[in-house]
mmCIF file of C-alpha atoms in Angstrom:
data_model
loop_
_atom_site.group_PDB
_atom_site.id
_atom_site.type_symbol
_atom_site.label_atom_id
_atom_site.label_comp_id
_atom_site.label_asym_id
_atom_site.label_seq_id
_atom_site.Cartn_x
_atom_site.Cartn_y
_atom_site.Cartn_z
ATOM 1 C CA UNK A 266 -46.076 -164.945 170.689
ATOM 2 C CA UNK A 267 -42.617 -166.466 171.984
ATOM 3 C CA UNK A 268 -41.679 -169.219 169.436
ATOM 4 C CA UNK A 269 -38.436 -171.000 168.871
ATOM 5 C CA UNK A 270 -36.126 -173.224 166.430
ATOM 6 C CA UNK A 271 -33.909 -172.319 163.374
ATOM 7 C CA UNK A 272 -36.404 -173.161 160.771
ATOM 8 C CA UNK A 273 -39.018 -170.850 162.406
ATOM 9 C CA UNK A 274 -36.822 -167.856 162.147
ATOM 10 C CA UNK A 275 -35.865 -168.478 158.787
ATOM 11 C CA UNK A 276 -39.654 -169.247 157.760
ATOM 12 C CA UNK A 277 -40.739 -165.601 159.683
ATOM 13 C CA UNK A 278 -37.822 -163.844 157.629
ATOM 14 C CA UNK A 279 -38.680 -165.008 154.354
ATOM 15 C CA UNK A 280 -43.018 -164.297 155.744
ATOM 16 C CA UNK A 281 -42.198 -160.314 156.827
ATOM 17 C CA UNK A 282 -44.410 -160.813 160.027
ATOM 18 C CA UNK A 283 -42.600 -158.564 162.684
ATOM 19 C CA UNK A 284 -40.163 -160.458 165.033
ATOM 20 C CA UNK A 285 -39.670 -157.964 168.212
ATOM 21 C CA UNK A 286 -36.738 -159.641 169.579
ATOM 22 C CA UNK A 287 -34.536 -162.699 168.970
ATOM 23 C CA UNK A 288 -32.436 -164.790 171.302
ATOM 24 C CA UNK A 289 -29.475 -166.446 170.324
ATOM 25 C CA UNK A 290 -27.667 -169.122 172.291
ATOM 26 C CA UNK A 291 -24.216 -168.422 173.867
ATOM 27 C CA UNK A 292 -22.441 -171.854 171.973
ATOM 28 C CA UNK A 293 -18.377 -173.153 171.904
ATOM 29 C CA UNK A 294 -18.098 -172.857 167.762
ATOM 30 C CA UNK A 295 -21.050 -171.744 165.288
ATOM 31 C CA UNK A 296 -22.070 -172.983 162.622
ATOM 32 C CA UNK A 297 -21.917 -171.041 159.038
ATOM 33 C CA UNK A 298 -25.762 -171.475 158.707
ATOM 34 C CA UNK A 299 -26.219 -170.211 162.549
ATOM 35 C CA UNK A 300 -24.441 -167.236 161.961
ATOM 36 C CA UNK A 301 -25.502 -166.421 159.035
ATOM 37 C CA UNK A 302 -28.877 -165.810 160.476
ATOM 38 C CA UNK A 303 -27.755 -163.309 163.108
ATOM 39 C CA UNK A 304 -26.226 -161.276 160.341
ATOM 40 C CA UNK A 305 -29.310 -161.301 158.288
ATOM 41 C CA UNK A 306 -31.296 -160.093 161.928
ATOM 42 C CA UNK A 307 -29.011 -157.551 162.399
ATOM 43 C CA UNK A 308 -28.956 -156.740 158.854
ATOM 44 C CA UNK A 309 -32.383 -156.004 159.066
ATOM 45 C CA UNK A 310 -32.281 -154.029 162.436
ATOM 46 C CA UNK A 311 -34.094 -156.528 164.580
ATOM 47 C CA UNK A 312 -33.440 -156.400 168.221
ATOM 48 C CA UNK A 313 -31.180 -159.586 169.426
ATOM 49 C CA UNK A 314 -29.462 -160.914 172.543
ATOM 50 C CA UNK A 315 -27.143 -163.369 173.277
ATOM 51 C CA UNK A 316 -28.202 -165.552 176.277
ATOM 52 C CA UNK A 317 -27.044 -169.201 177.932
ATOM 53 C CA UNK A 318 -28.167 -172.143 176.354
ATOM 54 C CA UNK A 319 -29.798 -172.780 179.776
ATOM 55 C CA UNK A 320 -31.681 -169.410 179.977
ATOM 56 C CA UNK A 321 -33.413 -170.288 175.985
ATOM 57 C CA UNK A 322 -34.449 -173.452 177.777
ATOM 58 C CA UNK A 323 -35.591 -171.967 180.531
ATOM 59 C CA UNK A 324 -37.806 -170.052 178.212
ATOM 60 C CA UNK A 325 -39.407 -172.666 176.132
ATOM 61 C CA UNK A 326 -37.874 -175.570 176.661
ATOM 62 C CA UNK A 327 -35.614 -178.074 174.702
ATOM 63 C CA UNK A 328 -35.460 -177.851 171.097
ATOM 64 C CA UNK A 329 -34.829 -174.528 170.726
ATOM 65 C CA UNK A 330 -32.176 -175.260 168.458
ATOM 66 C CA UNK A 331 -30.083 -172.062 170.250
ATOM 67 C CA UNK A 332 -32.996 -169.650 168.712
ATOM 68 C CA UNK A 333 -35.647 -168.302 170.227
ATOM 69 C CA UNK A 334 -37.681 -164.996 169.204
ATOM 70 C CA UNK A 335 -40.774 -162.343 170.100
ATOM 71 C CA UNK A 336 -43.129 -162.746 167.143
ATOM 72 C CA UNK A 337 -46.360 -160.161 166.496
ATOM 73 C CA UNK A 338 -49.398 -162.184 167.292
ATOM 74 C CA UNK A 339 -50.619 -164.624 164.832
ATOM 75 C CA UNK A 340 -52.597 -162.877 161.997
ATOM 76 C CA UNK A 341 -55.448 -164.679 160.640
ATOM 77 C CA UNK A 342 -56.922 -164.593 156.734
ATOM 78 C CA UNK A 343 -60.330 -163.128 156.098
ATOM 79 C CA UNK A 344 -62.226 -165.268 154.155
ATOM 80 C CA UNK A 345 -63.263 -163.288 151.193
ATOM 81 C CA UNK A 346 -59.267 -162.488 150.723
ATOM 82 C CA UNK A 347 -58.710 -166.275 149.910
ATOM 83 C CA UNK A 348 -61.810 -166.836 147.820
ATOM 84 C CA UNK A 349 -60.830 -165.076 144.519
ATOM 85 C CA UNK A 350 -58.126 -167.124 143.258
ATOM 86 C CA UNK A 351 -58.611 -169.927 140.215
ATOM 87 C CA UNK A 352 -58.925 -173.724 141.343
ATOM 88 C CA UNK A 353 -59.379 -173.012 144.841
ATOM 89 C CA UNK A 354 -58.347 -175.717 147.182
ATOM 90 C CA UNK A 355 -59.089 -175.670 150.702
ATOM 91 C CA UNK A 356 -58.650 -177.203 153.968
ATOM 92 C CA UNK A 357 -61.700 -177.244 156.789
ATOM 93 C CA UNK A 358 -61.030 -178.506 160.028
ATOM 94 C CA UNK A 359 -64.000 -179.135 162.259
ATOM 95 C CA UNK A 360 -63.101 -178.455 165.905
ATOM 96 C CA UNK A 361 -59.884 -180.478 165.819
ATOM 97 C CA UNK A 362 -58.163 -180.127 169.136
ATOM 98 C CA UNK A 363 -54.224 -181.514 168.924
ATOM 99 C CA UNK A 364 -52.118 -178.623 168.166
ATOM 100 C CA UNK A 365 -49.440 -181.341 166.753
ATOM 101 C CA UNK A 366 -52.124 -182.292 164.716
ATOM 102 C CA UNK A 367 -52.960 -178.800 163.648
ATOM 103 C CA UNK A 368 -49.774 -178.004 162.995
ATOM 104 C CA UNK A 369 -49.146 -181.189 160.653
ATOM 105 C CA UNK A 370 -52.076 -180.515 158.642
ATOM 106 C CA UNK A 371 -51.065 -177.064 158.510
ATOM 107 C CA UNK A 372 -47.318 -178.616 157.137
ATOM 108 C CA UNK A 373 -49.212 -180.913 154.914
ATOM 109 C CA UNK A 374 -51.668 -178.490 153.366
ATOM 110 C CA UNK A 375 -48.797 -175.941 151.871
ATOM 111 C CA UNK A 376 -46.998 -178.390 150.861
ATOM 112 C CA UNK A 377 -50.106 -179.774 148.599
ATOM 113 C CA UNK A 378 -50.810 -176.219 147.744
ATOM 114 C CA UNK A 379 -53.421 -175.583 149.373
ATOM 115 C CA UNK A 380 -55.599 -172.002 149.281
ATOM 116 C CA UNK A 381 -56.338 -171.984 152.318
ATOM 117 C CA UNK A 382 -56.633 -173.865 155.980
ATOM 118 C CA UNK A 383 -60.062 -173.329 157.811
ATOM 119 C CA UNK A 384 -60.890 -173.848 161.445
ATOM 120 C CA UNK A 385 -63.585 -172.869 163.278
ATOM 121 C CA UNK A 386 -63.109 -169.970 166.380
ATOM 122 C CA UNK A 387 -64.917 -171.811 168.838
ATOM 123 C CA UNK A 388 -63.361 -175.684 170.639
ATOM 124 C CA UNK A 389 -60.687 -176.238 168.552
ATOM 125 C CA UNK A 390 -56.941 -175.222 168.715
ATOM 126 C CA UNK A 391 -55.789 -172.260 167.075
ATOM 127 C CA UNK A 392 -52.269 -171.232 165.998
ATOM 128 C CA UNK A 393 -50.546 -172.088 169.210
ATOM 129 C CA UNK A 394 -46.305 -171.769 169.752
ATOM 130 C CA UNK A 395 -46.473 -175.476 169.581
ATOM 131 C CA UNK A 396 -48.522 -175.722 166.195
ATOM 132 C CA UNK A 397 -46.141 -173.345 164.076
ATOM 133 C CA UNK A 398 -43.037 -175.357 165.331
ATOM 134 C CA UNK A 399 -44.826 -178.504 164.082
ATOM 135 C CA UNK A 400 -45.894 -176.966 160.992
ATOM 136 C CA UNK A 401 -42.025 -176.088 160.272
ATOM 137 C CA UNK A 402 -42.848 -172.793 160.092
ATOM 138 C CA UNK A 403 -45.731 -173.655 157.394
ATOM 139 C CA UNK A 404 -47.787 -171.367 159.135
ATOM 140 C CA UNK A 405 -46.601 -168.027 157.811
ATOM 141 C CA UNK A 406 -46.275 -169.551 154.366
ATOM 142 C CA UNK A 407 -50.495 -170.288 153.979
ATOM 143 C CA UNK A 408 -53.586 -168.232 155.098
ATOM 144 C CA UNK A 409 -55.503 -170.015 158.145
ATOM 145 C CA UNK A 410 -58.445 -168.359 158.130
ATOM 146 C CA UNK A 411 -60.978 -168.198 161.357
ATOM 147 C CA UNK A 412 -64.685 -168.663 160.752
ATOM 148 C CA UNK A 413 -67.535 -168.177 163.706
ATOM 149 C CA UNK A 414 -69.455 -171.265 161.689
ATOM 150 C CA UNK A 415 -68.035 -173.846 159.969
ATOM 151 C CA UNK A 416 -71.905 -175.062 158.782
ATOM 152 C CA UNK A 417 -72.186 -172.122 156.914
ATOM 153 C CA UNK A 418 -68.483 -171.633 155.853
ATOM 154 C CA UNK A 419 -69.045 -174.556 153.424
ATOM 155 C CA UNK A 420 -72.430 -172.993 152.196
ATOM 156 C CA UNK A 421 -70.516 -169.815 151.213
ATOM 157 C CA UNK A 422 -67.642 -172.542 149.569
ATOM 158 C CA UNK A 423 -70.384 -174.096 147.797
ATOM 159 C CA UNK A 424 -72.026 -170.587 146.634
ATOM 160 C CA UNK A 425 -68.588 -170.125 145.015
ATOM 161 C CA UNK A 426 -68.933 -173.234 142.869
ATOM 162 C CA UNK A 427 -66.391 -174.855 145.283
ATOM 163 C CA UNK A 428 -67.108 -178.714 145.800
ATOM 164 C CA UNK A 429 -67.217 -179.601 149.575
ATOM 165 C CA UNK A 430 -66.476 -183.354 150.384
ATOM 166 C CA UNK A 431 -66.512 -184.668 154.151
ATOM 167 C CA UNK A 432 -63.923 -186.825 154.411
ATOM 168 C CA UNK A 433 -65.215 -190.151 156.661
ATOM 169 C CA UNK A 434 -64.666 -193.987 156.484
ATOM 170 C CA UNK A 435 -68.172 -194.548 154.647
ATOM 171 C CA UNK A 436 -67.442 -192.638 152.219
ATOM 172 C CA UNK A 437 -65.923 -193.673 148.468
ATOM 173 C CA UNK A 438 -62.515 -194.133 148.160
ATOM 174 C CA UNK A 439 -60.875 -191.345 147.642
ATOM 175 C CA UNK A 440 -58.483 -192.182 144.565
ATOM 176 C CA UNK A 441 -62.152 -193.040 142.688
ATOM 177 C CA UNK A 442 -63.064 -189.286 143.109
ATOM 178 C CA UNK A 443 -62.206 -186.590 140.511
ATOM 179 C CA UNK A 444 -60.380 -183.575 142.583
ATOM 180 C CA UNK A 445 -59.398 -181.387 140.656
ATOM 181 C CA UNK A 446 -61.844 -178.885 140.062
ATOM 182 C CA UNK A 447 -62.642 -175.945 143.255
ATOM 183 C CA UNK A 448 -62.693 -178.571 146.150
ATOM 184 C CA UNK A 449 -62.967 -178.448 149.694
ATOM 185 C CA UNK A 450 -62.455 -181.373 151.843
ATOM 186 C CA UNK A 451 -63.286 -181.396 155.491
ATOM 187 C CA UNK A 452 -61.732 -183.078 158.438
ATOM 188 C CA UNK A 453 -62.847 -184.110 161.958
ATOM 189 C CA UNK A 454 -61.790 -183.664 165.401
ATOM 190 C CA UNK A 455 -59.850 -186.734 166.910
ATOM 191 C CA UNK A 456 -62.466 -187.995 169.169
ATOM 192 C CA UNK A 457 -65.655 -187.287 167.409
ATOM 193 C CA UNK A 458 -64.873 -187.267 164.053
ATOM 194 C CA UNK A 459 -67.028 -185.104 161.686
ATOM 195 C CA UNK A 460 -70.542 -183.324 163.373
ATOM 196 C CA UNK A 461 -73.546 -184.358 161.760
ATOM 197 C CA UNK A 462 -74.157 -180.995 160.766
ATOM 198 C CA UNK A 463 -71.097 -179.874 159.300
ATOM 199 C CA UNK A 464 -71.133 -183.760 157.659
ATOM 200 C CA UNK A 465 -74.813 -182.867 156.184
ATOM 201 C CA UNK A 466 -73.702 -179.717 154.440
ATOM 202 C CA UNK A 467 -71.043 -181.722 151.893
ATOM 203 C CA UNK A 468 -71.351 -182.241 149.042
ATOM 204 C CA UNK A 469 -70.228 -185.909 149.009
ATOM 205 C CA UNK A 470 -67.752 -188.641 151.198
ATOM 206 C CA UNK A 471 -64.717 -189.876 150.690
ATOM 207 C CA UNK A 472 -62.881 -191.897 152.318
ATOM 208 C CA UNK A 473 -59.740 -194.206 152.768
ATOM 209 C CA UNK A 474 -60.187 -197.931 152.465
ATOM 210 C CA UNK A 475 -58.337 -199.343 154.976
ATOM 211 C CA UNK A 476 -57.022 -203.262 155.877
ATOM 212 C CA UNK A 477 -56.390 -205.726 158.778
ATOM 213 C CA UNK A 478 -59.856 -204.718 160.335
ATOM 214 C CA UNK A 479 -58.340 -200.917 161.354
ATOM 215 C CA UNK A 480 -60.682 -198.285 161.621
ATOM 216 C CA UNK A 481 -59.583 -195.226 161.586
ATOM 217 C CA UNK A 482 -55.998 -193.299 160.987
ATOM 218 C CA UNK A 483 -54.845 -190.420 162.794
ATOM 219 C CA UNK A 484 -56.677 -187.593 161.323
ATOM 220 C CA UNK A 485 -52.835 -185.939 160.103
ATOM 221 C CA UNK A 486 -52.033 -188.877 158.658
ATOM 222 C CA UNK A 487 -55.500 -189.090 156.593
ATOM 223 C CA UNK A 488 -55.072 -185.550 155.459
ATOM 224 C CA UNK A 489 -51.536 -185.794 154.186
ATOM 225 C CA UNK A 490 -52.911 -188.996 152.064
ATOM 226 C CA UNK A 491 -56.056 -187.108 151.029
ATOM 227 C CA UNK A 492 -54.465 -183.513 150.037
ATOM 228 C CA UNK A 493 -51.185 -184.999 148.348
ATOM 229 C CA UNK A 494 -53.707 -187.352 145.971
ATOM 230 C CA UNK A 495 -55.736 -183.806 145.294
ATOM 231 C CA UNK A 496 -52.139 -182.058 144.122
ATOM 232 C CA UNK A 497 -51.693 -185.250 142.201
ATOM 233 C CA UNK A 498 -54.508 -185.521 140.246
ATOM 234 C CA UNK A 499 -54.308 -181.550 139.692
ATOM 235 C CA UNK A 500 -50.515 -182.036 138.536
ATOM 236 C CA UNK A 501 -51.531 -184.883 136.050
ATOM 237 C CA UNK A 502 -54.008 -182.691 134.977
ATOM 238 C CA UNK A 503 -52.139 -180.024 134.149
#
């Protein structure tokens, strides 16, 4: 996977996935924080080159920040690796399609502390160039983990004690909702929303009362609100 930006390599340093190759950009002056990531490549014996600014863009476009690098392909979380840990707190998408979306979430999610970030295999975006340079490199800091069935991924969830909620504009407000026990909250695609099916299997709604006759938010925007108010509840909790 070819992925770019300064934060990204910093991010997939700190994560240990393999980087194959790097590309610096030929620039006038560099700055101390520039060069002190090609020392810490080289340090670590990981192929580099130094390349016009124009060629990097040629490659991925602008915004490349003067870095782009080779990556090993994205590796997903098995389930049952992120189900044994205390207070688990997870994030299902349900066939969401945006990879700027994905990738916010994604951003959104670790930064809540979230166990995990669930999306189904089939019609909706996976871990894309474009979603890890949304997610800030976020991507390599929290398991996404692949399931064939999203149904009967929140059966398992619920087998484990873990309290599913769908998270829909009929449903009670959110802040009116204790969160901080196991929880799992679900999210729908952009156009559709939430299937009936995957909606069915919760174990409750919540929602986000909303003003000035708007219906909806963008479903990156509802998730930030939604998993920040979980980490706050859990945080005044203790």
């Amino acid at each position: 996977m070819r992925v770019y930006g300064r934060r990204i390599l910093e991010e997939a340093l700190k994560s240990g996935i393999r980087i194959k190759k790097v590309f610096f950009a030929k620039l006038e002056r560099y700055e101390k924080g520039f060069l002190e990531l090609v020392e810490e490549v080289e340090r670590r014996g990981i192929k580099y080159h130094f390349a016009e600014k124009e060629k990097l863009t040629s490659m991925v476009g602008k915004g490349h920040q003067g870095v782009v690098m080779d990556i090993e392909d994205f590796k997903y979380s098995d389930l049952e690796e992120v189900l044994n840990v205390e207070a688990p707190f997870f994030v299902l998408l349900d066939h969401i399609q945006d990879p700027h979306n994905l990738g916010a979430i994604i951003r959104s999610a670790a930064g809540a502390g979230a166990t995990g970030v669930i999306i189904p295999k089939d019609r909706s975006v996976k871990v894309t160039p474009a979603v890890v340079k949304v997610s800030a490199g976020t991507v390599f800091k929290i398991p996404i983990v692949l399931v064939t069935n999203l149904a009967r991924t929140i059966e398992a969830l619920k087998e484990r004690d873990v309290w599913v909620y769908a998270v829909d504009m009929d449903g009670k407000p959110y802040y009116e909702e204790d969160l901080t026990g196991p929880v799992g909250v679900v999210f729908g695609s952009e156009g559709k929303g939430l299937g009936k099916l995957v909606k069915d299997r919760c174990d409750g709604v919540i929602g986000i009362p909303m003003e000035n006759s708007v219906e909806s938010l963008n479903v990156s925007v509802s998730a930030g609100i939604i998993l920040f108010e979980i980490r706050r509840q859990r945080r005044l909790k203790g």
